Short mmCIF file of C-alpha atoms in Angstrom, two decimals:
data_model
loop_
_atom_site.label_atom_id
_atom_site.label_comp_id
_atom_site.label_asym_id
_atom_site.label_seq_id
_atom_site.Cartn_x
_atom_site.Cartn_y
_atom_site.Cartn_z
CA UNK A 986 0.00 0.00 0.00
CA UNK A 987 1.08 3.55 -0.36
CA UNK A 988 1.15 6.34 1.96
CA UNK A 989 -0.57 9.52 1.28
CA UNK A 990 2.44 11.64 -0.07
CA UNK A 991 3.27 9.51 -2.45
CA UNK A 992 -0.37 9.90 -3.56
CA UNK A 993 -0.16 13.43 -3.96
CA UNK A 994 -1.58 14.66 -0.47
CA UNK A 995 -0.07 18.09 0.65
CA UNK A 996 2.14 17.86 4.10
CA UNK A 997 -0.11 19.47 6.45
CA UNK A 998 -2.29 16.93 5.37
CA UNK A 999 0.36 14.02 5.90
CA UNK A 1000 1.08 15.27 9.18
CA UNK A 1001 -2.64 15.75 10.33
CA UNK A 1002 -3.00 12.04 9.16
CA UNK A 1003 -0.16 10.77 10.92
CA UNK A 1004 -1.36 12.30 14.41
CA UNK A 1005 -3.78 9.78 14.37
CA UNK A 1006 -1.74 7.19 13.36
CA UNK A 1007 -3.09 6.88 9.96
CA UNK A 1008 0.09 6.60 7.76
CA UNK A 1009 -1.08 4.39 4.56
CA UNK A 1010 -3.84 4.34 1.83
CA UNK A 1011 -6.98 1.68 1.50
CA UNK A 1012 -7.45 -0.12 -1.88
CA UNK A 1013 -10.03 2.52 -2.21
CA UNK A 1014 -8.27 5.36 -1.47
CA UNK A 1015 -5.21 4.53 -3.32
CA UNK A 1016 -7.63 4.23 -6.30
CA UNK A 1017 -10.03 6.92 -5.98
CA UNK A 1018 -7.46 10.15 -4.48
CA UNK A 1019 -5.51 10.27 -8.01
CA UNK A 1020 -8.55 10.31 -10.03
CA UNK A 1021 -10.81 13.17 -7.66
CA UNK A 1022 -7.37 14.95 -7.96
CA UNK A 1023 -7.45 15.03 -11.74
CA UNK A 1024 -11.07 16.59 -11.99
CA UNK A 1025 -12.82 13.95 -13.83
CA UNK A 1026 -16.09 12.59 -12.64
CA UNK A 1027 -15.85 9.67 -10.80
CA UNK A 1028 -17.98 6.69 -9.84
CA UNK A 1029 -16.41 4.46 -6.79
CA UNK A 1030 -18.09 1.24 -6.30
CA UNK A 1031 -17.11 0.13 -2.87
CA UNK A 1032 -18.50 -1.28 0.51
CA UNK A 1033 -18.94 0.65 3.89
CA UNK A 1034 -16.22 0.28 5.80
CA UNK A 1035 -13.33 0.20 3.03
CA UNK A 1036 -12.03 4.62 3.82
CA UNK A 1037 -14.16 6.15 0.93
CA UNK A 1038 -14.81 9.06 3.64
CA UNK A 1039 -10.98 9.88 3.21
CA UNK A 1040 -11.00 8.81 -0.56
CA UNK A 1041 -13.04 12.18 -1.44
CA UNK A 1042 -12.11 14.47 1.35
CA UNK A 1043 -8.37 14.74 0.75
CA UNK A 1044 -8.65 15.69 -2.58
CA UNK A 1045 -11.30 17.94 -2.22
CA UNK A 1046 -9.65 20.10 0.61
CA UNK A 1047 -6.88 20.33 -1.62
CA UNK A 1048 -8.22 22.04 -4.50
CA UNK A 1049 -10.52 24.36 -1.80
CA UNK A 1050 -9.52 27.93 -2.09
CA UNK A 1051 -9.36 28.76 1.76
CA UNK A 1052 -9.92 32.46 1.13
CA UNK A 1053 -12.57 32.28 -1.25
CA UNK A 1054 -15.98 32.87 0.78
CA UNK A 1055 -18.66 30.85 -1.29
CA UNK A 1056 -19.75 27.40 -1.13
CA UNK A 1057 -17.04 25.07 -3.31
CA UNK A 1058 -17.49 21.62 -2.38
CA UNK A 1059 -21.00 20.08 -1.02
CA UNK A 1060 -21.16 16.05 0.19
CA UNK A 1061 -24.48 14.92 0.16
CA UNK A 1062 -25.06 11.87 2.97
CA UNK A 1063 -28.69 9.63 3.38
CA UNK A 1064 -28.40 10.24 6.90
CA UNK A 1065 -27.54 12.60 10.02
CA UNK A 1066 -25.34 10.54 11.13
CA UNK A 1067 -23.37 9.62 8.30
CA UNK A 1068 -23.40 13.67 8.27
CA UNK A 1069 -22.01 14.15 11.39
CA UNK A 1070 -18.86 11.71 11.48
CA UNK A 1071 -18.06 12.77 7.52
CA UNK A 1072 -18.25 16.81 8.66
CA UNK A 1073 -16.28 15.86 12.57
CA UNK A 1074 -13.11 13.99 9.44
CA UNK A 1075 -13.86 17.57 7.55
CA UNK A 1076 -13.64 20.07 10.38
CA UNK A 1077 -10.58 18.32 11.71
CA UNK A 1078 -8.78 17.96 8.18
CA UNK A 1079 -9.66 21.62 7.15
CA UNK A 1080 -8.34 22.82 10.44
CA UNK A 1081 -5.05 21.54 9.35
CA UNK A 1082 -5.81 23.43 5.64
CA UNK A 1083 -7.21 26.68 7.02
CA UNK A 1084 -11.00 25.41 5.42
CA UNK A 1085 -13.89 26.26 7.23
CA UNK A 1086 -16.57 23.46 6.95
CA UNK A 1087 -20.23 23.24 8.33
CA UNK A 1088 -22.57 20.32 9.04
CA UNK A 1089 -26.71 20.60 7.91
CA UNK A 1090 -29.17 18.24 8.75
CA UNK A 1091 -32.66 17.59 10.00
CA UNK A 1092 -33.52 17.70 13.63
CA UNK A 1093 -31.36 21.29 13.87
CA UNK A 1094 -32.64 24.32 15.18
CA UNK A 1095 -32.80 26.13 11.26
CA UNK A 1096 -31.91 29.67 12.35
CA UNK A 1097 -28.90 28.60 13.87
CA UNK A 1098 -28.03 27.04 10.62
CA UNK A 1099 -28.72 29.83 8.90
CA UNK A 1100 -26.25 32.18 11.71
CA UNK A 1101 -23.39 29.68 10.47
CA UNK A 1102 -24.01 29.91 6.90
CA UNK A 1103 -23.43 33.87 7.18
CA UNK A 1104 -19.94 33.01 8.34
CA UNK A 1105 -19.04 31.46 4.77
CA UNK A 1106 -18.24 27.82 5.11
CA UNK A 1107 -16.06 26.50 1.77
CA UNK A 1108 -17.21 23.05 2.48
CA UNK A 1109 -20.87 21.70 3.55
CA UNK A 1110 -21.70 17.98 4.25
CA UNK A 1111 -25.88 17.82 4.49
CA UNK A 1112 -28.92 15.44 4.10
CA UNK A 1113 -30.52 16.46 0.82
CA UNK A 1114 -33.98 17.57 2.45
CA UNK A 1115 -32.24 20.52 4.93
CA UNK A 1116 -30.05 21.40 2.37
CA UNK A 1117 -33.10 22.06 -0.13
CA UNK A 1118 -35.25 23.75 2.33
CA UNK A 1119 -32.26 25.86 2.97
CA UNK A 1120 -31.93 26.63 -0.88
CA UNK A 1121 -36.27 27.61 -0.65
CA UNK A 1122 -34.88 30.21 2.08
CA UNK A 1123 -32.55 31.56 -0.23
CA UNK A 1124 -30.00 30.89 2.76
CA UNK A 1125 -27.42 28.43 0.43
CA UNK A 1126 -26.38 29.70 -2.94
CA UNK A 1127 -25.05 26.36 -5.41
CA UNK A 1128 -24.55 28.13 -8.31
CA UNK A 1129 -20.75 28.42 -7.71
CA UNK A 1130 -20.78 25.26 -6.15
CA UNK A 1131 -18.19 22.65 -8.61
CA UNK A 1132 -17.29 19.96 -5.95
CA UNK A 1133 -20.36 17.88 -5.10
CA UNK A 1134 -19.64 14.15 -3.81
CA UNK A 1135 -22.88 11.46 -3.62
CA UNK A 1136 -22.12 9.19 -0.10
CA UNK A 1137 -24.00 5.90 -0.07
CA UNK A 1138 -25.78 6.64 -3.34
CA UNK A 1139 -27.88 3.74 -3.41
CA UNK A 1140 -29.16 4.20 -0.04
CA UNK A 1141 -30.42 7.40 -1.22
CA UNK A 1142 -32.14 5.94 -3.72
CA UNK A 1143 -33.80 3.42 -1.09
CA UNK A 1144 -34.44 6.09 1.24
CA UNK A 1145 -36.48 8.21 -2.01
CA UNK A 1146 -33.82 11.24 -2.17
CA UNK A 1147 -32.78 10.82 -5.62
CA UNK A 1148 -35.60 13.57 -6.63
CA UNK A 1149 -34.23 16.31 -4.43
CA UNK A 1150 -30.37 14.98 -5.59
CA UNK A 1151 -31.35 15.68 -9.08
CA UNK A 1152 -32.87 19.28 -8.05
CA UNK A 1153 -29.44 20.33 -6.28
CA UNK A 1154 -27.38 19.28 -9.20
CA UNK A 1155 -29.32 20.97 -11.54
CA UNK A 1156 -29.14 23.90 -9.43
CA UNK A 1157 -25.19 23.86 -9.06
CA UNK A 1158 -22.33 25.54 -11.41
CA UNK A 1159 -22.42 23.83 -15.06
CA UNK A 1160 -18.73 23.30 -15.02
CA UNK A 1161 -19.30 20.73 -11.18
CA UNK A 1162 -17.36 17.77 -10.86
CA UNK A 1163 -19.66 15.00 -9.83
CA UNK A 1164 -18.19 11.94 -7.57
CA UNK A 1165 -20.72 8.79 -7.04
CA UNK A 1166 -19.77 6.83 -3.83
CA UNK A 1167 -21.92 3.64 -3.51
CA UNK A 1168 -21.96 0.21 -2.28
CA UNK A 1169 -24.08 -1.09 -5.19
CA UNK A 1170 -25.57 0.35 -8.43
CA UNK A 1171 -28.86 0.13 -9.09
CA UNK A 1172 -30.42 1.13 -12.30
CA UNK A 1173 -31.90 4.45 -11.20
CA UNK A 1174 -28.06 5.20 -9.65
CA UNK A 1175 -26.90 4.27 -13.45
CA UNK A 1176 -29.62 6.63 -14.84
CA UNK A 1177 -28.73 9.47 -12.22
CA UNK A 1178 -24.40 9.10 -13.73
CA UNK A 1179 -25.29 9.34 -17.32
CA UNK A 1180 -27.37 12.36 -16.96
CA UNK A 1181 -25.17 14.43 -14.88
CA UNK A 1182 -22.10 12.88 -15.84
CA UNK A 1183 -19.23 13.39 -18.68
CA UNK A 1184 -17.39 10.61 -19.45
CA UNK A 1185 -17.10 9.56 -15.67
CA UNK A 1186 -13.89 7.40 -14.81
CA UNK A 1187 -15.38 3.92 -12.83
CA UNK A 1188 -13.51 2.64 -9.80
CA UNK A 1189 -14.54 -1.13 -8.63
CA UNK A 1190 -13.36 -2.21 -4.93
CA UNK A 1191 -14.13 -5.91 -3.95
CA UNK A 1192 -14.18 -5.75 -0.63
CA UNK A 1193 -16.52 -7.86 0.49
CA UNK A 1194 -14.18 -10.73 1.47
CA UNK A 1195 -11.60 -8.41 3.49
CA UNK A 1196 -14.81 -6.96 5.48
CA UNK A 1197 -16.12 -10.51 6.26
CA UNK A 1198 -12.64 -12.21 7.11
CA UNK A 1199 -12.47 -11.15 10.50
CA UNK A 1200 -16.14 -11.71 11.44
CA UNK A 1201 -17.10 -15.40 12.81
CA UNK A 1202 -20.50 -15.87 11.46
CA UNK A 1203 -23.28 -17.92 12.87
CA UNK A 1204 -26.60 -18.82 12.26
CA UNK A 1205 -29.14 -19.44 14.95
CA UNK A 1206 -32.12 -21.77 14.04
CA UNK A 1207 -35.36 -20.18 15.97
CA UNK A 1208 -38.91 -19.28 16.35
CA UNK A 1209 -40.60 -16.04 17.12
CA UNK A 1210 -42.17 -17.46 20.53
CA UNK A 1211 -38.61 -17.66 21.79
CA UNK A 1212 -35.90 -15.63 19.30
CA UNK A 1213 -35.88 -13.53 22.52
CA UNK A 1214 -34.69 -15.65 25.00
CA UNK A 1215 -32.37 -16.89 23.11
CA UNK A 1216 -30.85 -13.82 22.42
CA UNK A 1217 -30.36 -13.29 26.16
CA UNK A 1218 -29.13 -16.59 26.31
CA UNK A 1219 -26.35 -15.67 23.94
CA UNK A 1220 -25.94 -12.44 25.28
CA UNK A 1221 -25.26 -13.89 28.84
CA UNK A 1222 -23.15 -16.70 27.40
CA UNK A 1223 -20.79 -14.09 24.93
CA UNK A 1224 -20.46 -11.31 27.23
CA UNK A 1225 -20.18 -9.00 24.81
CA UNK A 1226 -18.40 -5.42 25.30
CA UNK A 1227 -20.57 -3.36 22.75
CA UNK A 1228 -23.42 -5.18 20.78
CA UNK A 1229 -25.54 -3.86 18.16
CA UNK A 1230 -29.07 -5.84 17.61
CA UNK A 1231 -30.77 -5.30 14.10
CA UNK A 1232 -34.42 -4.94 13.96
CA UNK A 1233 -36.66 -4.55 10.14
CA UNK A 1234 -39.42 -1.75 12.10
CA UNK A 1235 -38.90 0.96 14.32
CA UNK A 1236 -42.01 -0.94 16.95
CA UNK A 1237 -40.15 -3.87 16.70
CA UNK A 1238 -36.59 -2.14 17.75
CA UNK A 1239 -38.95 0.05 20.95
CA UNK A 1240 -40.42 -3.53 21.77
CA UNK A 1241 -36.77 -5.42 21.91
CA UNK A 1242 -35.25 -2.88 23.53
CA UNK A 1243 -37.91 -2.06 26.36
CA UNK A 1244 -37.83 -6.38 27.02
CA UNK A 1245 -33.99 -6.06 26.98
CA UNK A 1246 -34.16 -3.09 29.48
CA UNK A 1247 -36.69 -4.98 31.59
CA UNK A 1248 -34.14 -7.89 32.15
CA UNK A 1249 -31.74 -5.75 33.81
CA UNK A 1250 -29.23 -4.99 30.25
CA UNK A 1251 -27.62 -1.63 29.72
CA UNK A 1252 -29.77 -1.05 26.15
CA UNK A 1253 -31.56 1.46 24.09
CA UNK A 1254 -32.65 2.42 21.21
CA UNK A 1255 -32.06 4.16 17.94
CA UNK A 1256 -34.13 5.07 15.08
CA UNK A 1257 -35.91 7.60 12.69
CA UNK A 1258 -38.43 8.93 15.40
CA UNK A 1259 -35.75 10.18 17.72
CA UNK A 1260 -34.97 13.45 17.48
CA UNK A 1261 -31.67 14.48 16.83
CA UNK A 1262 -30.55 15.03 20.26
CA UNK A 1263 -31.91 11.73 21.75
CA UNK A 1264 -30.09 9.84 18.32
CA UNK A 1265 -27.10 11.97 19.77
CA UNK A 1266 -26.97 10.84 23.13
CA UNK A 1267 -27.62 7.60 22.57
CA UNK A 1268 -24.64 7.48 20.30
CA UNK A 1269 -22.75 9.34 22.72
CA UNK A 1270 -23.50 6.48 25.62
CA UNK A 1271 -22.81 3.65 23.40
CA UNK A 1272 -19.65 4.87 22.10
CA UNK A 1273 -18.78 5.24 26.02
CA UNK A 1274 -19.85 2.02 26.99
CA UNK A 1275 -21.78 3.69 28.68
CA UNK A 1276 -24.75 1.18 27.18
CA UNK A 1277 -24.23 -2.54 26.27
CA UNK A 1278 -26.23 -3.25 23.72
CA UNK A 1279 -27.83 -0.73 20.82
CA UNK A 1280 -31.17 -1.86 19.27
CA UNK A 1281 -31.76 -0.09 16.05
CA UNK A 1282 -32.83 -0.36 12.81
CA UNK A 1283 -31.05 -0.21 9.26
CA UNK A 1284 -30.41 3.45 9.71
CA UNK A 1285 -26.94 2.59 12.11
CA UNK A 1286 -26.23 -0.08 9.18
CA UNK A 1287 -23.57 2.21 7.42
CA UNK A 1288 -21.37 4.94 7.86
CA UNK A 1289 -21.20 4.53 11.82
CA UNK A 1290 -17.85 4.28 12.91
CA UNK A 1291 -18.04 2.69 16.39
CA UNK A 1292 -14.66 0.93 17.62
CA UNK A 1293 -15.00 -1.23 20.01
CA UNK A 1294 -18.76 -3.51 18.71
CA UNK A 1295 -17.71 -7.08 19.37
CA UNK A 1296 -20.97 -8.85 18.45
CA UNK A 1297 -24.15 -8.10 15.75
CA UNK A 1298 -27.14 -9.56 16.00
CA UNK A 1299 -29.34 -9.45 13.18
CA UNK A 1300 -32.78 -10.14 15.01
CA UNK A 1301 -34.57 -10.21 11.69
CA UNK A 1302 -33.01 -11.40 8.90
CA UNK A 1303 -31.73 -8.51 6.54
CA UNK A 1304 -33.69 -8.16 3.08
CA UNK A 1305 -30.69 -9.21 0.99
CA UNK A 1306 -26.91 -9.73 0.67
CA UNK A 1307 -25.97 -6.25 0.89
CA UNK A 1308 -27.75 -5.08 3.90
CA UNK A 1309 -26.67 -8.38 5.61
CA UNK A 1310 -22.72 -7.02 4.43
CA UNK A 1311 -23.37 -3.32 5.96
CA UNK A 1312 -25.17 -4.98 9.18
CA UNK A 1313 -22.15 -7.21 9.99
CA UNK A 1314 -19.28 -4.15 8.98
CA UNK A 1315 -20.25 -2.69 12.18
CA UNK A 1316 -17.71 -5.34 13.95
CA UNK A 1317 -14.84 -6.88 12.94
CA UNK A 1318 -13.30 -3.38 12.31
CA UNK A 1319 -9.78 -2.27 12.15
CA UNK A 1320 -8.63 -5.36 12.16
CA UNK A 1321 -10.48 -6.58 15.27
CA UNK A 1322 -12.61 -10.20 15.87
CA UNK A 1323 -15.69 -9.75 15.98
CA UNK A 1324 -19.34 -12.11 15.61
CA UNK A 1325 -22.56 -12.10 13.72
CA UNK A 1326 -25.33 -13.99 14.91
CA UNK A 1327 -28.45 -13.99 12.81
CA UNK A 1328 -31.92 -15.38 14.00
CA UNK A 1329 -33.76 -17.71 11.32
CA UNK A 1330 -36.89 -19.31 11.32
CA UNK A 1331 -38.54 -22.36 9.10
CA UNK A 1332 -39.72 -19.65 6.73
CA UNK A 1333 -36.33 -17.94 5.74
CA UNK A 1334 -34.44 -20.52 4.89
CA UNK A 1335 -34.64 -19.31 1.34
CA UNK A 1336 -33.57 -15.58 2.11
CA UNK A 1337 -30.47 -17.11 3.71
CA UNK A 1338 -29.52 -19.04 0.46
CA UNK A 1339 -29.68 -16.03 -1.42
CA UNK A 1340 -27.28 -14.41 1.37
CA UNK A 1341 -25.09 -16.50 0.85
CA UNK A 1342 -25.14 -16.66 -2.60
CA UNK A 1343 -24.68 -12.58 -2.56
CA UNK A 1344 -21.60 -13.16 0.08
CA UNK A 1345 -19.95 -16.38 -1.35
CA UNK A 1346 -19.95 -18.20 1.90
CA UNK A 1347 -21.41 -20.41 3.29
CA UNK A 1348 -22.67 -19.62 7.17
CA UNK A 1349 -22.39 -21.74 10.18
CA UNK A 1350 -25.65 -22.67 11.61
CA UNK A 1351 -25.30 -23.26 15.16
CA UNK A 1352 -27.48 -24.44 17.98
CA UNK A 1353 -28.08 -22.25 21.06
CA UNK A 1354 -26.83 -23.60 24.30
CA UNK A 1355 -30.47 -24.12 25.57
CA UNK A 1356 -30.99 -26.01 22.26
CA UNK A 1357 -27.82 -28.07 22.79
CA UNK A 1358 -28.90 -28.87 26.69
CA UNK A 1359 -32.23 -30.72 24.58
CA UNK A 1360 -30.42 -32.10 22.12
CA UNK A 1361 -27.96 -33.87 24.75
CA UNK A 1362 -31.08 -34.72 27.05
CA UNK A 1363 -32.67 -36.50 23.77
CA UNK A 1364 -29.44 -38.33 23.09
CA UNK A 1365 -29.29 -39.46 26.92
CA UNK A 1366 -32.68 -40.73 26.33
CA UNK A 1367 -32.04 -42.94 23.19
CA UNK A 1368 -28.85 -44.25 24.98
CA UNK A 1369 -30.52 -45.20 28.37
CA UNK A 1370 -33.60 -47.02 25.98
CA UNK A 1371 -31.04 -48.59 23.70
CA UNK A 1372 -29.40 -50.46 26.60
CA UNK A 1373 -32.41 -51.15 28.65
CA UNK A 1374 -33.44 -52.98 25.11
CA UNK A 1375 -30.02 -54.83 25.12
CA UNK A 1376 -30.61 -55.92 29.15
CA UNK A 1377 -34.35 -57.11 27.36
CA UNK A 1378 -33.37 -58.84 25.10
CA UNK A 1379 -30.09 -60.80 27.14
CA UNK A 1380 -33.30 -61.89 29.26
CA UNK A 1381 -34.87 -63.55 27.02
CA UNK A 1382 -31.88 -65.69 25.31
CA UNK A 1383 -30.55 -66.97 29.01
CA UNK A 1384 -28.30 -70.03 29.17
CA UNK A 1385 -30.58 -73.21 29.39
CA UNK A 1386 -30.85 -75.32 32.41
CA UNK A 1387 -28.87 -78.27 33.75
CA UNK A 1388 -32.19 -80.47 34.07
CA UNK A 1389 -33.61 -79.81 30.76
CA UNK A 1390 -32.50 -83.47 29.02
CA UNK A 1391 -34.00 -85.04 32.36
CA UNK A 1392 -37.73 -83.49 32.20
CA UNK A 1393 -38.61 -82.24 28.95
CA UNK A 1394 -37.65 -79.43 26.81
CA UNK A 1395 -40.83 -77.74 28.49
CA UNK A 1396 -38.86 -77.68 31.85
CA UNK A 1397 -37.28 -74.94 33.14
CA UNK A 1398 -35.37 -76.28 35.96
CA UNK A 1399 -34.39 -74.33 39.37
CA UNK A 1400 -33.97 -70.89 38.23
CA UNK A 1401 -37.10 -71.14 35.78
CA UNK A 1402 -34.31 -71.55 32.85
CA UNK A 1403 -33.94 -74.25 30.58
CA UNK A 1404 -31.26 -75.62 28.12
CA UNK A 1405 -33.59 -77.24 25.15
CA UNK A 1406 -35.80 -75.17 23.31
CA UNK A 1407 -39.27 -76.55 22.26
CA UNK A 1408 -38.48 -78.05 18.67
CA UNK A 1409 -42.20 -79.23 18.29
CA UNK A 1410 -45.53 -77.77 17.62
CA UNK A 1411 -46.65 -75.49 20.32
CA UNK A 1412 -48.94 -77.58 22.72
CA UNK A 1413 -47.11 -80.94 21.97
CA UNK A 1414 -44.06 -82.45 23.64
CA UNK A 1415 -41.56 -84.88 21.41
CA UNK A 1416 -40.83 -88.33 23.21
CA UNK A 1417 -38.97 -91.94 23.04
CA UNK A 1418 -42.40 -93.57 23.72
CA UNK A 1419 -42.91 -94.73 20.05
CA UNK A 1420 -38.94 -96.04 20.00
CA UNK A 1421 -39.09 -98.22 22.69
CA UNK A 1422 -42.36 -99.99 21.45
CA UNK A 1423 -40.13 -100.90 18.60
CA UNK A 1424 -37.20 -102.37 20.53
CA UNK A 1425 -39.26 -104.26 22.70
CA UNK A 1426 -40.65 -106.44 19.71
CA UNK A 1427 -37.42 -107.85 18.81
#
């Protein structure tokens, strides 16, 4: 791998990098800096998790005029909180560059936004609705705007933003240099590059292997009547330092995490009917440790960078390969172990297969330790009946008795055993009688 200045990254930069001991390039970012730096658009396909935060920034800051007091370079995010960690990376790197950079989102008081904005920010990272309403205000002025960078495209597109994306580019300088981040690429994605695009130059990561190599992944065969005590039951056998537990609904992720809380674990929860600060806290005591276990739904999937999350459980199944991929990425990071448990009923066994399929890999199913306890019991039960069958059955073929030739096969002698079986017809007994009629003719 190569290290930034040999990529082209200015020493203040470097040296911002290196104080937190970040000293080489990903695959991604080794790829994608050269190519941002050139001014060509630029379409990165690449997983969360893989740097592509870094990929655009450092180029972008670059070619930022610090002195120049309109808007230059906008990255639009799906979510607030992919918002907040990219702008904490911006504020931190344009520090070092003399770039003033400012975060807009949903959930914010608006008139404080609009305070900030008056102080001329260079760089903005925003979710495309509070960006928008602040271009109705006539508080944001795009049209000298030539920077714009699309973060987790296709979750935009899940999420319906695409409309207002294609109203801010339309809106921005003619001249803009356009830069599609995105883990897949749907058709409408495809659609969205060739219409605001010129002749864009396409990066392909495969990183789905290096982001699953350090995960141990498990499958837990359940029902619904008990998928939650048997994630306590794996929760109390793991021990897990940080755990993040995936839920489809935001009534399903309140209902897990209010049984959770009732059994005595540090959890909470996190989802779209938070409000900003509550999202914010809870972040802020998870990343602490300050809570065990996070219940929330896809929206904590990607771009949350939380060290320290040992164990994911997906409590339902994810839709499809990709979301299981961006579920998972949230351990096993930096290098660290980490485990994915996901709970499966009867039903689902298809959805897995395609999983797999979409990640290559086959997954361990595994029984649960109360699952094991039965399965042992069971086996101790077929054991103890096979050998009271054996004991049966030696009972039945005992040795024969000593008096047996004396008094009949039908005898059984002094223990009620007997050494002749019955040769006969049941109800008759074979004797000498008609031999020694014979010999006593001679």
């Amino acid at each position: 791998m190569k290290n930034f200045n040999e990529l082209g990254v200015s020493m203040p930069l470097c040296e911002t990098l290196r104080s937190k001991g970040i000293r080489t390039a990903t695959p991604v970012q080794e790829a994608s800096i050269p190519a941002v730096r050139s001014g060509r658009d630029v379409i990165v396909q690449a997983q969360t998790g893989t740097g592509k935060t870094l990929a655009f920034l450092l180029p972008i800051l670059e070619k930022i005029k610090p002195g120049a007091e309109n808007i230059q370079a906008l990255v639009v995010t799906p979510t607030r909180e992919l918002t907040i960690q990219i702008s904490k990376v911006a504020a931190f790197l344009g520090e070092a560059a003399g770039i003033k950079t400012l975060a807009i989102y949903g959930g914010q008081d608006i008139e404080r936004q609009k305070q900030k904005l008056g102080r001329n920010p260079q760089l903005i990272v925003g979710t495309p609705g509070r960006i928008l309403d602040h271009m109705r205000r006539r508080t944001i002025d795009l049209s000298y705007t030539n920077k714009v960078v699309l973060d987790e495209a296709d979750e935009m597109l899940h999420m319906g933003f695409i409309e207002d994306v294609e109203v801010l580019l339309q809106a921005m300088a003619k001249d803009r240099q356009l830069m599609l981040f995105s883990a897949t690429m749907p058709d409408r994605i495809r659609s969205l590059a060739m219409r605001f695009m010129t002749t864009p130059e396409q990066i392909t990561i495969r990183a789905e292997h290096v982001t699953l190599d350090k995960i141990e992944q498990k499958i837990i065969d359940t029902t619904e009547d008990s998928k939650l005590d048997k994630l306590c039951e794996l929760i109390n056998a793991q021990q897990p330092y940080l755990a993040m537990v995936f839920c489809h609904t935001k009534q399903r992720v309140a209902m897990v995490a209010m049984a959770l809380a009732r059994r005595g674990y540090l959890a909470d929860e996190l989802h779209g009917d938070l409000s900003q600060l509550q999202r914010t806290m809870v972040l802020k005591k998870f990343r602490e440790a300050k809570l065990q276990i996070l219940v929330t739904t896809d929206i904590a999937a990607r771009g949350l960078d939380i060290e320290g999350v040992t164990h994911v459980f997906n409590y339902d199944i994810p839709h499809d390969a990709e979301g299981y991929i961006h579920r998972i990425g949230r351990t096993g990071r930096a290098g660290q172990q980490g485990m994915a448990v996901t709970f499966v009923n009867a039903r689902q066994y298809d959805l897995l297969r395609r999983i797999e399929a979409g990640i290559q890999s086959r997954i361990e199913k595994q029984r649960s330790e109360r699952s094991q306890q039965k399965r042992k019991a069971r086996e101790n039960q077929q054991l103890k009946a096979a050998e009271e069958q054996k004991k049966e059955q030696a009972r039945k073929h005992k040795p024969l008795s000593k008096y047996a030739n004396r008094k009949g096969a039908e005898h059984k002698g002094r223990n009620g055993r007997s050494r002749r079986k019955p040769t006969s017809a049941p109800g008759k007994t074979k004797t000498n009688i008609g031999r020694r009629s014979k010999m006593g003719r001679h």
